[in-house]
Structures are given as C-alpha cells and as structure tokens.
C-alpha cells in the first residue's frame, strides 16, 4: 500500500508538470481506451492467478511461500484494478476544465492525473505478469529439485 501512495505522489508531481507545460488534456475516448486495455490485462492476469497451481511440489514450506507470493500478486492485481476503476469513474466526472486548479503558476488537471494513474496501473499489470512468470519458473525448479 505504501508503494501505491508513493507512486501516486510521483504521478501527482508528473501531472502538475504535464499540466503546467502543456494545454493538452486527455478526452473521454482516451481514458475509455486505457480502461478497456487495462480491463483486458486484468482479466488475463487474474485468470492466470486463479488457475495457478503449485502441482508437483512436495515441500510444505516451499508451497507455503509460493502461495504467499501468489496471494501477493493477486492482491496487487485487485488493488491496482480498484485504483484503475476509481480513476476512470472520477475522470468521467472531473473531466470538465473548470475543475483545474492554479497554484503559484502551476496547473493541476484532474484528467491528466487520473489518466496517468490509469496508465500506471496498466503498466503494473505487466509487472505482475512478469511476477507470475517467475513464480511459474520457481515451481518448475522446485519440482525438478524434488524429483530423483
């Protein structure tokens, strides 16, 4: 959770920088496209996690560690999808430019921030795919070590 808060703060700073430098704002089509792509990534990832079984591993300590890793990846997927969904919904309501705030010649745009947050969540799904791949390799290695 701390990583998400830190990442959100970095994205907030990036949004302020992007909003201050450029007048380009993402529209509803852009955010819908990001949300659709992220939804597909989420569906694939959660499907992989649900069907992920540490079959063939006999070492109970290692099974416990694998299950903890799978649980961590699953929770990460769910947390980021929740963040993505909240960002998408907020973006639909806060996309009007009248919500922009100007503080000390800096501009903050909710649509820019929320789209950056959605992009971050989408990229994090890819990071989780890599984690699932590593877990699969760990299981393969553990099974090969246990077999005579």
PDB file of C-alpha atoms in Angstrom, residues 4-101:
ATOM      1  CA  UNK A   4       0.854   2.847  -4.217  1.00  0.00           C
ATOM      2  CA  UNK A   5       0.816   6.023  -2.120  1.00  0.00           C
ATOM      3  CA  UNK A   6       4.402   6.870  -3.117  1.00  0.00           C
ATOM      4  CA  UNK A   7       3.653   6.147  -6.767  1.00  0.00           C
ATOM      5  CA  UNK A   8       0.525   8.293  -6.586  1.00  0.00           C
ATOM      6  CA  UNK A   9       2.574  11.189  -5.195  1.00  0.00           C
ATOM      7  CA  UNK A  10       5.090  10.839  -8.031  1.00  0.00           C
ATOM      8  CA  UNK A  11       2.218  10.718 -10.520  1.00  0.00           C
ATOM      9  CA  UNK A  12       0.749  13.819  -8.880  1.00  0.00           C
ATOM     10  CA  UNK A  13       4.006  15.678  -9.457  1.00  0.00           C
ATOM     11  CA  UNK A  14       4.146  14.419 -13.054  1.00  0.00           C
ATOM     12  CA  UNK A  15       0.552  15.560 -13.595  1.00  0.00           C
ATOM     13  CA  UNK A  16       1.355  19.029 -12.280  1.00  0.00           C
ATOM     14  CA  UNK A  17       4.397  19.193 -14.545  1.00  0.00           C
ATOM     15  CA  UNK A  18       2.483  17.919 -17.599  1.00  0.00           C
ATOM     16  CA  UNK A  19      -0.491  20.188 -16.903  1.00  0.00           C
ATOM     17  CA  UNK A  20       1.727  23.233 -16.442  1.00  0.00           C
ATOM     18  CA  UNK A  21       3.802  22.627 -19.562  1.00  0.00           C
ATOM     19  CA  UNK A  22       1.055  21.647 -21.994  1.00  0.00           C
ATOM     20  CA  UNK A  23      -2.584  22.506 -22.597  1.00  0.00           C
ATOM     21  CA  UNK A  24      -3.315  19.044 -23.979  1.00  0.00           C
ATOM     22  CA  UNK A  25      -5.873  17.200 -21.873  1.00  0.00           C
ATOM     23  CA  UNK A  26      -6.968  13.595 -22.335  1.00  0.00           C
ATOM     24  CA  UNK A  27     -10.527  13.207 -23.518  1.00  0.00           C
ATOM     25  CA  UNK A  28     -13.124  10.578 -22.672  1.00  0.00           C
ATOM     26  CA  UNK A  29     -12.143   8.386 -25.619  1.00  0.00           C
ATOM     27  CA  UNK A  30      -8.533   8.203 -24.431  1.00  0.00           C
ATOM     28  CA  UNK A  31      -9.479   7.272 -20.869  1.00  0.00           C
ATOM     29  CA  UNK A  32     -12.028   4.711 -22.116  1.00  0.00           C
ATOM     30  CA  UNK A  33      -9.365   3.134 -24.310  1.00  0.00           C
ATOM     31  CA  UNK A  34      -6.892   2.913 -21.423  1.00  0.00           C
ATOM     32  CA  UNK A  35      -9.574   1.452 -19.169  1.00  0.00           C
ATOM     33  CA  UNK A  36     -10.562  -1.147 -21.780  1.00  0.00           C
ATOM     34  CA  UNK A  37      -6.965  -2.244 -22.361  1.00  0.00           C
ATOM     35  CA  UNK A  38      -6.311  -2.399 -18.624  1.00  0.00           C
ATOM     36  CA  UNK A  39      -9.509  -4.399 -18.128  1.00  0.00           C
ATOM     37  CA  UNK A  40      -8.292  -6.946 -20.659  1.00  0.00           C
ATOM     38  CA  UNK A  41      -4.888  -7.115 -18.945  1.00  0.00           C
ATOM     39  CA  UNK A  42      -6.590  -7.533 -15.573  1.00  0.00           C
ATOM     40  CA  UNK A  43      -8.832 -10.320 -16.875  1.00  0.00           C
ATOM     41  CA  UNK A  44      -5.912 -12.233 -18.336  1.00  0.00           C
ATOM     42  CA  UNK A  45      -3.806 -11.751 -15.209  1.00  0.00           C
ATOM     43  CA  UNK A  46      -6.474 -12.739 -12.714  1.00  0.00           C
ATOM     44  CA  UNK A  47      -7.287 -15.747 -14.907  1.00  0.00           C
ATOM     45  CA  UNK A  48      -3.655 -16.819 -14.730  1.00  0.00           C
ATOM     46  CA  UNK A  49      -3.624 -16.407 -10.970  1.00  0.00           C
ATOM     47  CA  UNK A  50      -6.849 -18.362 -10.426  1.00  0.00           C
ATOM     48  CA  UNK A  51      -5.575 -21.310 -12.480  1.00  0.00           C
ATOM     49  CA  UNK A  52      -2.083 -21.173 -10.949  1.00  0.00           C
ATOM     50  CA  UNK A  53      -1.439 -24.389  -9.013  1.00  0.00           C
ATOM     51  CA  UNK A  54       1.855 -25.453  -7.420  1.00  0.00           C
ATOM     52  CA  UNK A  55       1.359 -29.038  -8.563  1.00  0.00           C
ATOM     53  CA  UNK A  56       4.158 -31.473  -8.013  1.00  0.00           C
ATOM     54  CA  UNK A  57       5.804 -29.510  -5.191  1.00  0.00           C
ATOM     55  CA  UNK A  58       6.038 -31.667  -2.088  1.00  0.00           C
ATOM     56  CA  UNK A  59       7.988 -29.351   0.219  1.00  0.00           C
ATOM     57  CA  UNK A  60       5.343 -27.820   2.504  1.00  0.00           C
ATOM     58  CA  UNK A  61       7.469 -24.765   3.380  1.00  0.00           C
ATOM     59  CA  UNK A  62       8.010 -24.029  -0.284  1.00  0.00           C
ATOM     60  CA  UNK A  63       4.306 -24.486  -1.041  1.00  0.00           C
ATOM     61  CA  UNK A  64       3.519 -22.001   1.726  1.00  0.00           C
ATOM     62  CA  UNK A  65       5.988 -19.495   0.236  1.00  0.00           C
ATOM     63  CA  UNK A  66       4.561 -19.970  -3.270  1.00  0.00           C
ATOM     64  CA  UNK A  67       1.021 -19.464  -2.019  1.00  0.00           C
ATOM     65  CA  UNK A  68       2.086 -16.283  -0.235  1.00  0.00           C
ATOM     66  CA  UNK A  69       3.660 -14.998  -3.457  1.00  0.00           C
ATOM     67  CA  UNK A  70       0.564 -15.867  -5.472  1.00  0.00           C
ATOM     68  CA  UNK A  71      -1.617 -14.146  -2.873  1.00  0.00           C
ATOM     69  CA  UNK A  72       0.592 -11.050  -3.037  1.00  0.00           C
ATOM     70  CA  UNK A  73       0.344 -10.889  -6.846  1.00  0.00           C
ATOM     71  CA  UNK A  74      -3.434 -11.437  -6.687  1.00  0.00           C
ATOM     72  CA  UNK A  75      -3.876  -8.677  -4.122  1.00  0.00           C
ATOM     73  CA  UNK A  76      -1.715  -6.385  -6.217  1.00  0.00           C
ATOM     74  CA  UNK A  77      -3.863  -7.069  -9.280  1.00  0.00           C
ATOM     75  CA  UNK A  78      -7.058  -6.392  -7.329  1.00  0.00           C
ATOM     76  CA  UNK A  79      -5.694  -3.250  -5.675  1.00  0.00           C
ATOM     77  CA  UNK A  80      -4.494  -1.781  -8.959  1.00  0.00           C
ATOM     78  CA  UNK A  81      -7.715  -2.653 -10.731  1.00  0.00           C
ATOM     79  CA  UNK A  82      -9.659  -0.939  -7.942  1.00  0.00           C
ATOM     80  CA  UNK A  83      -7.420   2.111  -8.321  1.00  0.00           C
ATOM     81  CA  UNK A  84      -7.869   1.993 -12.083  1.00  0.00           C
ATOM     82  CA  UNK A  85     -11.656   1.748 -11.807  1.00  0.00           C
ATOM     83  CA  UNK A  86     -11.861   4.605  -9.304  1.00  0.00           C
ATOM     84  CA  UNK A  87      -9.634   6.732 -11.562  1.00  0.00           C
ATOM     85  CA  UNK A  88     -11.806   6.004 -14.586  1.00  0.00           C
ATOM     86  CA  UNK A  89     -15.033   6.861 -12.773  1.00  0.00           C
ATOM     87  CA  UNK A  90     -13.562  10.049 -11.294  1.00  0.00           C
ATOM     88  CA  UNK A  91     -12.209  11.004 -14.702  1.00  0.00           C
ATOM     89  CA  UNK A  92     -15.718  10.830 -16.136  1.00  0.00           C
ATOM     90  CA  UNK A  93     -16.942  13.367 -13.578  1.00  0.00           C
ATOM     91  CA  UNK A  94     -13.858  15.559 -13.228  1.00  0.00           C
ATOM     92  CA  UNK A  95     -13.042  15.944 -16.913  1.00  0.00           C
ATOM     93  CA  UNK A  96     -14.526  19.447 -17.105  1.00  0.00           C
ATOM     94  CA  UNK A  97     -11.732  22.077 -17.268  1.00  0.00           C
ATOM     95  CA  UNK A  98     -13.460  24.175 -14.595  1.00  0.00           C
ATOM     96  CA  UNK A  99     -12.054  21.747 -12.021  1.00  0.00           C
ATOM     97  CA  UNK A 100      -8.497  22.743 -12.842  1.00  0.00           C
ATOM     98  CA  UNK A 101      -6.655  24.479 -10.038  1.00  0.00           C
TER      99      UNK A 101
END
